[in-house]
Short mmCIF file of C-alpha atoms in Angstrom, two decimals:
data_model
loop_
_atom_site.label_atom_id
_atom_site.label_comp_id
_atom_site.label_asym_id
_atom_site.label_seq_id
_atom_site.Cartn_x
_atom_site.Cartn_y
_atom_site.Cartn_z
CA MET A 1 24.31 -0.49 7.72
CA ASN A 2 22.42 1.78 10.08
CA VAL A 3 18.65 2.37 10.01
CA GLN A 4 18.90 5.86 8.51
CA ALA A 5 21.00 4.61 5.58
CA LEU A 6 18.57 1.74 5.01
CA ALA A 7 15.59 4.11 5.10
CA GLN A 8 17.15 6.10 2.25
CA LEU A 9 17.32 2.96 0.09
CA VAL A 10 13.67 2.00 0.57
CA PRO A 11 11.14 4.49 -0.82
CA PRO A 12 8.19 5.45 1.41
CA LEU A 13 5.16 3.15 1.14
CA ARG A 14 7.16 0.70 -0.99
CA GLY A 15 4.87 -2.12 0.09
CA CYS A 16 1.92 -0.29 -1.45
CA ALA A 17 3.90 0.04 -4.69
CA LEU A 18 4.18 -3.77 -4.78
CA CYS A 19 0.72 -4.59 -3.41
CA ALA A 20 -1.75 -6.40 -5.67
CA HIS A 21 -4.45 -3.92 -4.54
CA GLY A 22 -2.51 -0.88 -5.73
CA MET A 23 -3.08 0.83 -9.05
CA ASP A 24 -1.61 3.97 -10.57
CA ARG A 25 -4.11 6.65 -11.50
CA ASP A 26 -2.92 9.96 -12.94
CA GLY A 27 0.62 9.16 -11.81
CA VAL A 28 -0.41 8.56 -8.19
CA ARG A 29 -0.62 5.11 -6.57
CA HIS A 30 -4.14 4.42 -5.25
CA CYS A 31 -5.44 1.71 -2.93
CA TYR A 32 -8.07 -0.59 -4.40
CA ALA A 33 -8.17 -3.12 -1.55
CA PRO A 34 -11.77 -4.37 -1.42
CA ALA A 35 -12.12 -3.84 2.34
CA VAL A 36 -10.84 -0.26 2.02
CA ARG A 37 -12.65 0.59 -1.21
CA GLN A 38 -16.09 -0.62 -0.05
CA VAL A 39 -16.03 1.46 3.12
CA PHE A 40 -13.83 4.46 2.31
CA GLY A 41 -13.69 4.57 -1.48
CA VAL A 42 -10.52 4.72 -3.55
CA HIS A 43 -7.79 6.92 -2.08
CA PRO A 44 -4.10 7.53 -2.71
CA VAL A 45 -2.05 5.03 -0.74
CA ALA A 46 -0.59 7.77 1.46
CA THR A 47 -4.11 8.67 2.57
CA ALA A 48 -5.19 5.07 3.08
CA ARG A 49 -2.06 4.25 5.08
CA SER A 50 -2.36 7.35 7.26
CA CYS A 51 -5.90 6.41 8.34
CA VAL A 52 -6.09 3.74 11.04
CA GLU A 53 -9.62 2.85 9.98
CA ALA A 54 -8.57 2.22 6.35
CA CYS A 55 -5.37 0.29 5.72
CA GLY A 56 -3.49 1.83 8.61
CA PRO A 57 0.19 2.22 9.29
CA GLY A 58 0.62 -1.56 9.36
CA ALA A 59 -0.88 -2.01 5.86
CA ALA A 60 -3.56 -4.36 7.15
CA HIS A 61 -4.97 -5.17 3.69
CA MET A 62 -1.69 -5.44 1.78
CA HIS A 63 -1.46 -8.49 -0.47
CA MET A 64 1.40 -9.65 -2.64
CA ASP A 65 0.66 -12.17 -5.39
CA ALA A 66 3.88 -13.99 -4.48
CA TRP A 67 2.49 -14.74 -1.01
CA GLY A 68 0.04 -17.21 -2.56
CA ALA A 69 2.64 -18.89 -4.76
CA THR A 70 3.79 -22.38 -3.87
CA ALA A 71 7.11 -23.94 -4.73
#
């Protein structure tokens, strides 16, 4: 499978949709990561991810509950 075909299968900002800091508000996913919220306030994930100082393109504050799970 090539990269373009794979990109069509994965929605944009999918990580934010699964992140423990994300919450839907008025049908739009917002970032509630403490480090982002305290400095920048609550923003839609697209805004937070587009700002290097907030979450940034690499999703610096992303957290999945499963990451803390142990087998």
